[in-house]
CSV table of C-alpha atoms and ligand atoms in Angstrom, one decimal:
chain,number,residue,atom,x,y,z
A,1,MET,CA,12.6,-14.8,13.0
A,2,ASN,CA,11.6,-18.4,12.5
A,3,HIS,CA,14.5,-20.4,11.1
A,4,ALA,CA,12.2,-23.2,10.1
A,5,PHE,CA,13.2,-22.9,6.4
A,6,GLY,CA,13.4,-26.2,4.6
A,7,LEU,CA,10.7,-27.7,6.8
A,8,ARG,CA,7.2,-28.2,5.7
A,9,SER,CA,4.2,-26.7,7.5
A,10,VAL,CA,1.1,-28.8,7.9
A,11,PRO,CA,-2.2,-26.9,8.2
A,12,GLY,CA,-4.6,-28.0,10.9
A,13,ALA,CA,-1.9,-29.7,13.0
A,14,LEU,CA,-3.1,-28.0,16.2
A,15,ALA,CA,-6.0,-30.5,16.2
A,16,PHE,CA,-3.9,-32.7,18.3
A,17,GLY,CA,-4.9,-30.9,21.5
A,18,SER,CA,-4.0,-27.8,23.5
A,19,VAL,CA,-1.6,-27.5,26.5
A,20,GLY,CA,-3.5,-27.1,29.8
A,21,VAL,CA,-6.8,-28.4,28.4
A,22,PRO,CA,-6.1,-32.0,27.3
A,23,ASP,CA,-8.6,-33.4,24.8
A,24,SER,CA,-8.2,-37.0,25.6
A,25,PHE,CA,-6.1,-37.4,28.8
A,26,LEU,CA,-4.0,-39.8,26.8
A,27,PRO,CA,-1.0,-37.7,25.6
A,28,GLU,CA,1.3,-38.7,22.8
A,29,ILE,CA,4.7,-39.7,24.0
A,30,CYS,CA,8.2,-39.4,22.5
A,31,ALA,CA,11.5,-40.4,24.1
A,32,LEU,CA,15.2,-40.1,24.2
A,33,PHE,CA,17.2,-43.3,24.6
A,34,GLY,CA,20.9,-43.0,25.4
A,35,GLN,CA,23.6,-43.5,28.1
A,36,PRO,CA,24.2,-41.1,29.6
A,37,VAL,CA,21.3,-38.8,28.9
A,38,ALA,CA,21.5,-36.6,32.0
A,39,GLY,CA,22.6,-33.1,30.8
A,40,ASN,CA,21.2,-33.6,27.3
A,41,PRO,CA,19.0,-30.6,26.4
A,42,MET,CA,16.7,-32.6,24.1
A,43,GLN,CA,13.8,-33.2,26.6
A,44,PHE,CA,13.7,-29.5,27.7
A,45,MET,CA,13.8,-28.3,24.1
A,46,MET,CA,11.2,-30.7,22.8
A,47,GLU,CA,8.8,-30.1,25.6
A,48,ARG,CA,9.1,-26.3,24.9
A,49,ALA,CA,8.4,-27.0,21.2
A,50,PHE,CA,5.3,-29.2,22.0
A,51,ALA,CA,3.9,-26.5,24.3
A,52,GLN,CA,4.6,-23.7,21.8
A,53,GLN,CA,2.7,-25.6,19.2
A,54,GLY,CA,-0.2,-26.3,21.6
A,55,LEU,CA,0.4,-30.0,21.5
A,56,ASP,CA,-0.6,-32.1,24.6
A,57,TRP,CA,2.5,-34.3,24.0
A,58,ARG,CA,5.2,-35.5,26.4
A,59,TYR,CA,8.9,-36.1,26.0
A,60,LEU,CA,10.9,-38.3,28.4
A,61,SER,CA,14.6,-39.1,28.6
A,62,PHE,CA,15.6,-42.7,29.4
A,63,GLU,CA,19.0,-44.1,30.5
A,64,VAL,CA,19.2,-47.3,28.4
A,65,THR,CA,22.1,-49.7,28.7
A,66,PRO,CA,23.3,-51.4,25.5
A,67,GLU,CA,22.0,-54.8,26.9
A,68,SER,CA,18.5,-53.2,27.4
A,69,LEU,CA,18.2,-51.5,24.0
A,70,GLY,CA,16.1,-54.2,22.4
A,71,ASP,CA,13.7,-54.3,25.4
A,72,ALA,CA,13.5,-50.5,25.3
A,73,VAL,CA,12.5,-50.4,21.6
A,74,ARG,CA,10.0,-53.2,22.2
A,75,GLY,CA,8.6,-51.2,25.1
A,76,LEU,CA,8.3,-48.1,22.8
A,77,ARG,CA,6.4,-50.3,20.3
A,78,ALA,CA,4.2,-51.9,22.9
A,79,LEU,CA,3.3,-48.6,24.6
A,80,GLY,CA,2.5,-46.9,21.3
A,81,PHE,CA,5.1,-44.1,21.6
A,82,ARG,CA,5.0,-41.8,18.6
A,83,GLY,CA,8.7,-41.7,18.2
A,84,ALA,CA,12.1,-41.5,19.8
A,85,ASN,CA,15.5,-39.9,19.5
A,86,VAL,CA,18.5,-42.3,19.8
A,87,THR,CA,21.8,-41.0,21.1
A,88,ALA,CA,25.2,-42.4,22.0
A,89,PRO,CA,26.0,-45.3,22.2
A,90,HIS,CA,22.9,-46.7,20.5
A,91,GLN,CA,22.8,-45.2,17.0
A,92,PHE,CA,24.2,-48.2,15.2
A,93,ALA,CA,22.7,-51.0,17.4
A,94,ALA,CA,19.2,-49.6,17.2
A,95,VAL,CA,19.0,-50.4,13.5
A,96,LYS,CA,18.4,-54.1,14.0
A,97,HIS,CA,15.3,-53.5,16.1
A,98,LEU,CA,13.5,-51.4,13.5
A,99,ASP,CA,11.2,-52.4,10.6
A,100,ARG,CA,12.4,-50.0,8.0
A,101,LEU,CA,15.1,-47.4,7.4
A,102,SER,CA,15.2,-44.2,5.3
A,103,GLU,CA,17.7,-44.1,2.5
A,104,ALA,CA,20.1,-41.9,4.5
A,105,ALA,CA,19.9,-44.2,7.6
A,106,THR,CA,20.6,-47.2,5.3
A,107,GLN,CA,23.7,-45.5,3.9
A,108,MET,CA,25.0,-44.4,7.3
A,109,GLY,CA,24.0,-47.7,9.0
A,110,SER,CA,22.8,-45.7,12.0
A,111,VAL,CA,19.7,-43.9,13.2
A,112,ASN,CA,19.1,-41.0,15.6
A,113,CYS,CA,15.3,-40.8,15.1
A,114,ILE,CA,12.6,-43.5,15.3
A,115,THR,CA,9.1,-42.7,14.0
A,116,ARG,CA,6.0,-45.0,14.4
A,117,ASP,CA,4.2,-45.4,11.1
A,118,GLY,CA,1.1,-47.6,11.8
A,119,GLN,CA,2.5,-50.8,13.2
A,120,GLU,CA,6.0,-50.2,11.9
A,121,LEU,CA,9.0,-48.4,13.5
A,122,VAL,CA,10.9,-46.4,10.9
A,123,GLY,CA,14.5,-45.4,11.4
A,124,GLU,CA,15.9,-42.1,10.1
A,125,ASN,CA,19.2,-40.3,10.6
A,126,THR,CA,18.5,-36.5,10.8
A,127,ASP,CA,22.0,-35.5,12.0
A,128,GLY,CA,23.4,-34.9,8.6
A,129,LYS,CA,20.3,-33.1,7.3
A,130,GLY,CA,20.3,-31.0,10.5
A,131,PHE,CA,23.9,-30.1,9.9
A,132,LEU,CA,23.2,-29.1,6.3
A,133,LEU,CA,20.3,-26.8,7.3
A,134,SER,CA,22.7,-25.1,9.8
A,135,LEU,CA,25.5,-24.9,7.2
A,136,ARG,CA,23.2,-23.4,4.6
A,137,SER,CA,22.5,-20.5,6.9
A,138,VAL,CA,26.1,-19.4,6.0
A,139,ILE,CA,27.2,-21.2,2.8
A,140,ASP,CA,25.8,-23.6,0.2
A,141,PRO,CA,28.1,-26.8,0.1
A,142,LEU,CA,27.4,-27.2,-3.7
A,143,GLY,CA,30.7,-27.3,-5.5
A,144,LYS,CA,32.8,-26.7,-2.4
A,145,HIS,CA,35.9,-28.3,-1.0
A,146,ILE,CA,35.1,-29.4,2.5
A,147,VAL,CA,37.4,-30.8,5.2
A,148,LEU,CA,35.8,-33.1,7.7
A,149,LEU,CA,37.7,-33.7,10.9
A,150,GLY,CA,36.6,-37.1,12.4
A,151,ALA,CA,35.1,-40.3,11.1
A,152,GLY,CA,32.7,-41.3,13.8
A,153,GLY,CA,28.9,-41.3,13.7
A,154,ALA,CA,28.5,-37.5,13.4
A,155,ALA,CA,31.1,-37.3,10.7
A,156,ARG,CA,29.6,-40.1,8.8
A,157,ALA,CA,26.1,-38.6,8.9
A,158,ILE,CA,27.5,-35.2,7.8
A,159,GLY,CA,29.7,-36.7,5.0
A,160,VAL,CA,26.8,-38.7,3.5
A,161,GLU,CA,24.6,-35.6,3.3
A,162,LEU,CA,27.4,-33.3,2.0
A,163,ALA,CA,28.0,-35.8,-0.8
A,164,LEU,CA,24.3,-35.9,-1.7
A,165,ALA,CA,24.2,-32.0,-1.5
A,166,GLY,CA,26.8,-31.8,-4.3
A,167,ALA,CA,30.1,-31.0,-2.5
A,168,GLN,CA,32.9,-31.1,-5.0
A,169,LYS,CA,35.6,-32.5,-2.8
A,170,LEU,CA,35.6,-34.0,0.7
A,171,THR,CA,38.8,-34.4,2.6
A,172,ILE,CA,38.4,-36.8,5.6
A,173,VAL,CA,41.0,-36.3,8.4
A,174,ASN,CA,41.0,-38.8,11.2
A,175,ARG,CA,43.3,-40.0,13.9
A,176,THR,CA,42.6,-43.8,13.4
A,177,ALA,CA,43.5,-44.5,9.8
A,178,GLY,CA,41.2,-47.5,9.5
A,179,HIS,CA,38.1,-45.5,10.6
A,180,GLY,CA,39.0,-42.6,8.3
A,181,GLN,CA,39.6,-44.9,5.3
A,182,ASP,CA,36.2,-46.7,6.0
A,183,LEU,CA,34.4,-43.4,5.8
A,184,ALA,CA,36.3,-42.4,2.7
A,185,ASN,CA,35.4,-45.7,1.0
A,186,LEU,CA,31.7,-45.3,2.0
A,187,LEU,CA,31.6,-41.7,0.6
A,188,ALA,CA,33.5,-42.8,-2.6
A,189,LYS,CA,30.3,-44.6,-3.7
A,190,ASN,CA,29.1,-41.1,-4.8
A,191,PRO,CA,30.6,-40.8,-8.2
A,192,ASN,CA,30.4,-37.0,-8.5
A,193,VAL,CA,32.4,-36.3,-5.3
A,194,GLN,CA,36.2,-36.3,-5.0
A,195,ILE,CA,37.2,-38.1,-1.8
A,196,GLU,CA,40.5,-37.9,-0.1
A,197,PHE,CA,41.6,-39.4,3.2
A,198,VAL,CA,44.4,-37.8,5.3
A,199,PRO,CA,45.7,-39.5,8.4
A,200,TRP,CA,45.7,-37.0,11.3
A,201,GLU,CA,49.3,-36.8,12.6
A,202,GLY,CA,50.5,-33.7,14.5
A,203,LYS,CA,48.8,-30.4,13.6
A,204,TYR,CA,46.6,-30.6,10.5
A,205,GLU,CA,47.0,-27.5,8.2
A,206,VAL,CA,43.6,-26.5,6.7
A,207,PRO,CA,44.4,-26.2,3.0
A,208,ALA,CA,44.1,-22.8,1.3
A,209,ASP,CA,41.6,-24.2,-1.3
A,210,ALA,CA,39.1,-25.4,1.4
A,211,GLN,CA,35.9,-23.3,1.8
A,212,VAL,CA,34.6,-25.2,4.9
A,213,VAL,CA,36.2,-27.1,7.7
A,214,ILE,CA,34.0,-29.2,10.1
A,215,GLN,CA,35.2,-30.3,13.5
A,216,ALA,CA,33.2,-33.5,13.9
A,217,THR,CA,35.3,-35.3,16.5
A,218,SER,CA,34.3,-35.5,20.2
A,219,ILE,CA,37.2,-33.2,21.1
A,220,GLY,CA,35.8,-30.3,23.2
A,221,ALA,CA,32.8,-32.1,24.6
A,222,ASN,CA,32.6,-31.1,28.2
A,223,ASP,CA,36.0,-29.4,27.9
A,224,PRO,CA,35.8,-25.9,26.4
A,225,ASP,CA,39.6,-25.6,26.5
A,226,ALA,CA,40.4,-28.8,24.6
A,227,ASP,CA,42.8,-28.2,21.8
A,228,VAL,CA,41.9,-29.5,18.3
A,229,PRO,CA,45.3,-29.9,16.6
A,230,VAL,CA,44.6,-27.8,13.5
A,231,SER,CA,46.3,-24.8,12.0
A,232,PHE,CA,44.4,-22.0,10.2
A,233,ARG,CA,47.5,-20.2,9.0
A,234,HIS,CA,46.8,-21.0,5.3
A,235,ALA,CA,43.0,-20.6,5.6
A,236,ALA,CA,41.3,-18.7,2.8
A,237,PRO,CA,39.5,-15.5,3.7
A,238,GLY,CA,35.9,-16.3,4.6
A,239,LEU,CA,36.6,-20.0,5.5
A,240,VAL,CA,33.6,-21.4,7.3
A,241,ALA,CA,34.6,-23.3,10.5
A,242,ALA,CA,31.8,-25.5,12.0
A,243,ASP,CA,31.9,-27.5,15.2
A,244,VAL,CA,29.4,-30.2,16.2
A,245,VAL,CA,30.1,-30.1,19.9
A,246,ILE,CA,27.3,-28.5,22.0
A,247,THR,CA,28.5,-29.0,25.6
A,248,PRO,CA,29.5,-26.2,25.5
A,249,PRO,CA,28.8,-24.7,22.1
A,250,GLU,CA,31.7,-22.2,22.5
A,251,THR,CA,34.7,-24.4,21.8
A,252,ALA,CA,38.4,-23.7,21.6
A,253,PHE,CA,38.3,-24.7,18.0
A,254,LEU,CA,35.7,-22.0,17.1
A,255,SER,CA,37.7,-19.4,19.2
A,256,GLU,CA,40.8,-20.2,17.2
A,257,ALA,CA,38.9,-20.0,13.9
A,258,LYS,CA,37.5,-16.6,14.8
A,259,ARG,CA,41.0,-15.4,15.6
A,260,HIS,CA,41.8,-16.2,11.9
A,261,ASP,CA,38.7,-14.3,10.7
A,262,CYS,CA,36.8,-17.4,9.8
A,263,VAL,CA,33.0,-17.6,9.8
A,264,ALA,CA,32.2,-19.7,12.9
A,265,LEU,CA,29.2,-22.0,13.1
A,266,ASP,CA,28.5,-23.7,16.4
A,267,GLY,CA,27.0,-27.2,17.0
A,268,LEU,CA,23.8,-25.9,18.4
A,269,GLY,CA,22.5,-25.1,14.9
A,270,MET,CA,22.9,-28.8,13.9
A,271,PHE,CA,21.4,-29.9,17.2
A,272,VAL,CA,18.3,-27.8,16.8
A,273,TYR,CA,17.7,-28.6,13.2
A,274,GLN,CA,18.2,-32.4,13.6
A,275,ALA,CA,15.6,-32.2,16.4
A,276,ALA,CA,13.3,-30.0,14.4
A,277,ILE,CA,13.3,-32.6,11.6
A,278,ALA,CA,12.5,-35.4,14.1
A,279,PHE,CA,9.7,-33.1,15.6
A,280,GLN,CA,8.2,-32.7,12.1
A,281,HIS,CA,8.4,-36.5,11.4
A,282,TRP,CA,6.4,-37.2,14.6
A,283,THR,CA,3.9,-34.3,14.6
A,284,GLY,CA,3.7,-33.1,11.0
A,285,ILE,CA,4.4,-29.6,12.1
A,286,ALA,CA,7.5,-27.5,11.4
A,287,PRO,CA,8.5,-26.1,14.8
A,288,ASP,CA,9.9,-22.6,15.5
A,289,THR,CA,13.6,-23.4,15.5
A,290,THR,CA,14.5,-20.0,17.0
A,291,ALA,CA,12.4,-20.8,20.1
A,292,MET,CA,14.0,-24.3,20.2
A,293,ARG,CA,17.5,-22.8,20.1
A,294,ASP,CA,16.5,-20.3,22.9
A,295,ALA,CA,15.4,-23.3,25.0
A,296,ALA,CA,18.6,-25.3,24.3
A,297,GLU,CA,20.7,-22.2,25.2
A,298,GLU,CA,18.6,-21.7,28.4
A,299,PHE,CA,19.1,-25.3,29.4
A,300,LEU,CA,22.9,-25.3,28.7
A,301,SER,CA,23.5,-22.1,30.6
A,302,SER,CA,21.5,-23.1,33.7
B,1,NDP,P1,32.2,-41.2,17.8
B,1,NDP,O1,32.6,-41.8,19.0
B,1,NDP,O2,31.4,-42.0,16.8
B,1,NDP,O3,33.4,-40.6,17.0
B,1,NDP,C1,34.4,-39.8,17.6
B,1,NDP,C2,35.3,-39.2,16.6
B,1,NDP,O4,36.2,-38.3,17.3
B,1,NDP,C3,36.2,-40.3,15.9
B,1,NDP,O5,36.5,-39.8,14.6
B,1,NDP,C4,37.5,-40.2,16.8
B,1,NDP,O6,38.7,-40.6,16.1
B,1,NDP,C5,37.6,-38.7,17.1
B,1,NDP,N1,38.3,-38.4,18.3
B,1,NDP,C6,38.0,-38.5,19.6
B,1,NDP,N2,38.9,-38.1,20.4
B,1,NDP,C7,39.9,-37.7,19.6
B,1,NDP,C8,41.2,-37.1,19.8
B,1,NDP,N3,41.6,-36.8,21.1
B,1,NDP,N4,42.0,-36.7,18.8
B,1,NDP,C9,41.5,-36.9,17.5
B,1,NDP,N5,40.3,-37.5,17.2
B,1,NDP,C10,39.6,-37.8,18.2
B,1,NDP,O7,31.3,-39.9,18.2
B,1,NDP,P2,30.2,-39.1,17.4
B,1,NDP,O8,30.6,-39.0,16.0
B,1,NDP,O9,28.9,-39.8,17.7
B,1,NDP,O10,30.1,-37.7,18.1
B,1,NDP,C11,31.2,-36.8,18.0
B,1,NDP,C12,30.7,-35.5,18.6
B,1,NDP,O11,29.6,-35.0,17.9
B,1,NDP,C13,30.3,-35.6,20.1
B,1,NDP,O12,30.8,-34.5,20.8
B,1,NDP,C14,28.8,-35.6,20.0
B,1,NDP,O13,28.2,-35.1,21.2
B,1,NDP,C15,28.6,-34.6,18.8
B,1,NDP,N6,27.3,-34.6,18.2
B,1,NDP,C16,26.7,-33.5,18.0
B,1,NDP,C17,25.5,-33.5,17.3
B,1,NDP,C18,24.7,-32.2,17.2
B,1,NDP,O14,23.5,-32.2,16.8
B,1,NDP,N7,25.4,-31.0,17.3
B,1,NDP,C19,24.8,-34.7,16.8
B,1,NDP,C20,25.7,-35.9,17.0
B,1,NDP,C21,26.9,-35.8,17.7
B,1,NDP,P3,39.1,-42.1,16.1
B,1,NDP,O15,38.4,-42.7,14.9
B,1,NDP,O16,40.6,-42.0,15.9
B,1,NDP,O17,38.7,-42.8,17.4
């Protein structure tokens, strides 16, 4: 099954070239900028997707320090790269080096995807849209009460897209009150969504009227046993519990949610879809997201 729903196919896109028999010996290049990038499955997954579509394209991961980010983006521009993904810690700082931003990236104040459009570099944030595509495989956020744990970059991207997708109520729960309140204030600009901020003190009880709870903090990254201080004892039957963490995708949060008969959604879905949207921005082709997920799983289990 191809999970590329929601992504547009462009006929004739294979004209770019074919793997093994390059048309021009001048491949198109895309990149990942971050620090650290070692262990990130993006390059492995993107190169699989290029090959699967018969594209003679390359994808390279670069360790970029915060001091070098401007030079890295200027290099991307000078060398004619088709695009780049931007990961931690550069999502906010990259904005000032670009020519234009999408509406979502403007609202979030951060980018995770750069696309060259003629002489311009355009910033987009595909994290929230990727999360939405993943979430919609199990539930439509329209009219739902959704709890968002965390208020960092991932939570902000997800919150903005959930508000645009017609969530009825968003409850932001965060350890540092100032960060949580900032996100609540940003989301409150959407007049049709009820926004609530709850400081995270002790164990947070997921309320019985919530239909979705999203673990969007960095707890669990590189630590599958890390405890997220949350209780599901009042959770409604069929509650969807989603995690954003991918290293590894099987988190203690999701195990606990499954023990309470919740529907569990791992962070790999978001990861694959946000990358698939970037892929389509660069190439005009909707990739096979099932094959991309297989590649990401293969990389993470090796
Ligand atoms: P940020 O550093 O921007 O935000 C981290 C968030 O986690 C903050 O809300 C922070 O709270 C909270 N947090 C961290 N440690 C704790 C703790 N011990 N207890 C409570 N809260 C805590 O990170 P990002 O938002 O960029 O990334 C978050 C996670 O999402 C990472 O694991 C990242 O890899 C993942 N991610 C996954 C993606 C995917 O495609 N699946 C895409 C993007 C990110 P406070 O404000 O109090 O500091």
